[in-house]
Short mmCIF file of C-alpha atoms in Angstrom, two decimals:
data_model
loop_
_atom_site.label_atom_id
_atom_site.label_comp_id
_atom_site.label_asym_id
_atom_site.label_seq_id
_atom_site.Cartn_x
_atom_site.Cartn_y
_atom_site.Cartn_z
CA MET A 1 321.78 92.31 220.26
CA SER A 2 324.46 91.38 217.74
CA TYR A 3 324.72 92.66 214.18
CA TYR A 4 323.42 89.36 212.79
CA GLU A 5 320.48 89.17 215.23
CA ASN A 6 319.51 92.73 214.31
CA MET A 7 319.50 91.84 210.64
CA VAL A 8 317.47 88.67 211.28
CA SER A 9 314.77 90.51 213.23
CA ARG A 10 314.58 93.28 210.59
CA GLN A 11 314.16 90.78 207.78
CA ARG A 12 311.49 88.83 209.66
CA LYS A 13 309.62 92.08 210.33
CA TRP A 14 309.63 92.99 206.62
CA MET A 15 308.49 89.50 205.68
CA PHE A 16 305.56 89.77 208.11
CA TYR A 17 304.59 93.13 206.60
CA LEU A 18 304.69 91.67 203.08
CA LEU A 19 302.65 88.62 204.11
CA ALA A 20 300.09 90.93 205.70
CA ILE A 21 299.84 92.88 202.44
CA TYR A 22 299.32 89.62 200.52
CA VAL A 23 296.57 88.56 202.93
CA LEU A 24 294.84 91.94 202.55
CA GLY A 25 295.16 91.68 198.77
CA ALA A 26 293.67 88.18 198.74
CA GLY A 27 290.79 89.28 200.96
CA PHE A 28 289.90 92.70 199.61
CA THR A 29 290.87 92.87 195.93
CA PRO A 30 289.41 91.12 192.87
CA TYR A 31 292.84 89.57 192.08
CA GLN A 32 292.36 86.74 194.56
CA GLN A 33 294.17 84.05 192.55
CA ILE A 34 297.27 86.22 192.16
CA PHE A 35 297.43 87.22 195.81
CA LEU A 36 296.80 83.64 196.99
CA GLY A 37 299.72 82.55 194.82
CA LEU A 38 301.87 85.31 196.29
CA LEU A 39 300.76 84.27 199.78
CA LEU A 40 301.63 80.60 199.19
CA GLY A 41 305.01 81.50 197.72
CA GLY A 42 305.60 84.09 200.44
CA CYS A 43 304.87 81.61 203.24
CA VAL A 44 307.29 79.07 201.79
CA SER A 45 309.81 81.85 201.23
CA PHE A 46 309.49 82.91 204.86
CA TYR A 47 310.05 79.31 205.97
CA ASN A 48 313.13 79.18 203.73
CA LEU A 49 314.42 82.44 205.19
CA TRP A 50 313.86 81.26 208.77
CA LEU A 51 315.61 77.95 208.04
CA LEU A 52 318.55 79.67 206.37
CA GLN A 53 318.96 82.11 209.29
CA ARG A 54 318.80 79.29 211.84
CA LYS A 55 321.20 77.01 209.97
CA ILE A 56 323.77 79.75 209.38
CA ASP A 57 323.66 80.76 213.04
CA ALA A 58 324.15 77.13 214.12
CA PHE A 59 326.92 76.67 211.56
CA ALA A 60 328.85 79.75 212.72
CA ALA A 61 328.41 78.80 216.38
CA SER A 62 329.77 75.31 215.77
CA THR A 63 332.71 76.77 213.82
CA GLU A 64 333.54 79.10 216.68
CA LYS A 65 333.43 76.25 219.21
CA ASN A 66 335.56 74.08 216.92
CA GLU A 67 332.86 71.43 216.63
CA SER A 68 331.77 69.57 213.53
CA ALA A 69 329.04 71.46 211.70
CA GLY A 70 325.98 70.06 210.00
CA GLY A 71 324.78 71.09 206.56
CA LEU A 72 323.09 74.31 205.55
CA GLY A 73 319.74 72.68 204.71
CA SER A 74 319.73 73.47 200.99
CA ILE A 75 317.81 70.31 200.10
CA SER A 76 315.03 71.21 202.56
CA ARG A 77 314.67 74.64 200.99
CA LEU A 78 314.60 73.24 197.44
CA ALA A 79 312.03 70.65 198.52
CA ALA A 80 309.85 73.34 200.12
CA ALA A 81 309.94 75.38 196.89
CA ALA A 82 309.07 72.28 194.86
CA LEU A 83 306.18 71.50 197.22
CA ALA A 84 304.79 75.03 196.80
CA VAL A 85 304.89 74.70 193.02
CA LEU A 86 303.29 71.26 193.13
CA ILE A 87 300.46 72.64 195.30
CA ALA A 88 300.01 75.54 192.87
CA LEU A 89 299.97 73.19 189.86
CA ARG A 90 297.53 70.80 191.56
CA PHE A 91 295.13 73.54 192.69
CA ASP A 92 295.54 75.90 189.74
CA ALA A 93 292.01 77.25 190.16
CA TYR A 94 293.10 78.92 193.40
CA PHE A 95 296.79 79.73 192.88
CA ASN A 96 298.51 81.50 190.00
CA VAL A 97 301.78 79.66 189.32
CA ILE A 98 303.74 82.75 188.24
CA SER A 99 302.64 84.52 191.43
CA VAL A 100 303.92 81.56 193.45
CA LEU A 101 307.30 81.96 191.73
CA VAL A 102 307.33 85.70 192.50
CA GLY A 103 306.28 84.94 196.10
CA LEU A 104 309.12 82.44 196.46
CA MET A 105 311.58 85.20 195.55
CA THR A 106 310.16 87.57 198.20
CA SER A 107 312.72 86.73 200.86
CA TYR A 108 315.62 87.24 198.46
CA LEU A 109 314.29 90.69 197.58
CA VAL A 110 313.98 91.43 201.30
CA ILE A 111 317.58 90.27 201.89
CA VAL A 112 318.98 92.47 199.11
CA ILE A 113 316.90 95.56 199.95
CA ASP A 114 317.68 95.21 203.67
CA PHE A 115 321.40 94.87 202.89
CA PHE A 116 321.46 98.06 200.80
CA MET A 117 319.30 99.97 203.27
CA SER A 118 321.53 99.06 206.22
CA ARG A 119 324.59 99.99 204.11
CA PHE A 120 323.21 103.43 203.29
CA GLN A 121 322.08 104.05 206.87
CA LYS A 122 325.56 103.29 208.16
CA GLY A 123 326.99 105.69 205.53
CA MET B 1 309.84 61.12 179.37
CA SER B 2 312.22 63.56 177.67
CA GLY B 3 310.58 66.44 179.58
CA ALA B 4 311.33 64.75 182.89
CA LEU B 5 314.90 64.10 181.77
CA ALA B 6 315.36 67.76 180.80
CA ALA B 7 313.90 68.88 184.14
CA ALA B 8 316.21 66.53 186.03
CA ILE B 9 319.26 67.79 184.12
CA ALA B 10 318.26 71.43 184.74
CA VAL B 11 317.74 70.87 188.48
CA GLY B 12 320.90 68.79 188.78
CA LEU B 13 323.08 71.37 187.07
CA ALA B 14 321.57 74.19 189.13
CA ALA B 15 322.14 72.24 192.35
CA LEU B 16 325.71 71.46 191.27
CA GLY B 17 326.44 75.15 190.63
CA ALA B 18 324.85 76.19 193.89
CA GLY B 19 326.79 73.53 195.78
CA VAL B 20 330.10 74.77 194.39
CA GLY B 21 329.16 78.41 195.09
CA ASN B 22 328.00 77.68 198.63
CA GLY B 23 331.14 75.66 199.28
CA LEU B 24 333.35 78.57 198.26
CA ILE B 25 331.38 81.02 200.43
CA VAL B 26 331.30 78.74 203.47
CA SER B 27 334.98 77.82 203.28
CA ARG B 28 336.04 81.48 203.22
CA THR B 29 333.68 82.31 206.09
CA VAL B 30 334.96 79.45 208.23
CA GLU B 31 338.50 80.60 207.53
CA GLY B 32 337.56 84.14 208.57
CA ILE B 33 335.82 83.05 211.79
CA ALA B 34 338.77 80.83 212.69
CA ARG B 35 341.17 83.74 212.23
CA GLN B 36 339.04 86.38 213.97
CA PRO B 37 336.22 84.94 216.12
CA GLU B 38 335.24 88.45 217.27
CA LEU B 39 334.08 89.26 213.72
CA ARG B 40 331.65 86.34 213.73
CA GLY B 41 328.50 88.49 213.44
CA GLN B 42 329.67 90.41 210.38
CA LEU B 43 331.10 87.33 208.66
CA GLN B 44 327.89 85.45 209.39
CA THR B 45 325.88 88.26 207.81
CA THR B 46 328.03 88.26 204.70
CA MET B 47 327.75 84.47 204.49
CA PHE B 48 323.99 84.69 204.90
CA ILE B 49 323.60 87.17 202.06
CA GLY B 50 325.94 85.18 199.81
CA VAL B 51 324.27 81.84 200.46
CA GLY B 52 320.83 83.42 200.04
CA LEU B 53 321.69 84.90 196.68
CA VAL B 54 323.34 81.70 195.47
CA GLU B 55 320.31 79.64 196.49
CA ALA B 56 317.87 81.80 194.57
CA MET B 57 319.09 80.27 191.30
CA PRO B 58 318.46 76.54 192.04
CA ILE B 59 315.06 77.45 193.49
CA ILE B 60 314.12 79.21 190.25
CA ALA B 61 315.49 76.20 188.34
CA VAL B 62 313.38 73.77 190.40
CA VAL B 63 310.25 75.85 189.89
CA ILE B 64 310.72 76.31 186.14
CA ALA B 65 311.64 72.63 185.67
CA LEU B 66 308.45 71.58 187.45
CA MET B 67 306.39 74.04 185.41
CA VAL B 68 307.66 72.92 182.00
CA MET B 69 307.67 69.19 182.84
#
């Protein structure tokens, strides 16, 4: 498995753990609105992470083969984030909007923490 | 009306900044892969982290613009 594939699988694993924690929080704590917001934001964030990983892999592969590359899918990711916020604003009885924002940033936290952890492990 | 205009300007400027940032990252990565294809994995990882961090800003801008609109 290459360096990039290792990183991708690690990040997906951490995102699954975080989503599981959000689900447990929504089911078993009194802060249901907050955890549902985190879960909505986290799901969209996971989709964004998956899309970014896929697009960057395809982009690098096409560069290596000297083919024309497509875009990186930024508009799709922005649209997904906007959709999550619109859902949260429309159903504000169920989702806390600030939690959705924090949930949307989950994957970026995972990327940064994973980067530093792999750096320190390598020494 | 003015709220929508402000939101559009905020999102547009954030997208513009992210576009320029992503362009710089991608161009350097493509240059690196073209020079040394065997380093593709590491360059791809660096590109991924860079693009991810750059894209956090327009996403926050979109969310805040929608919230204040």
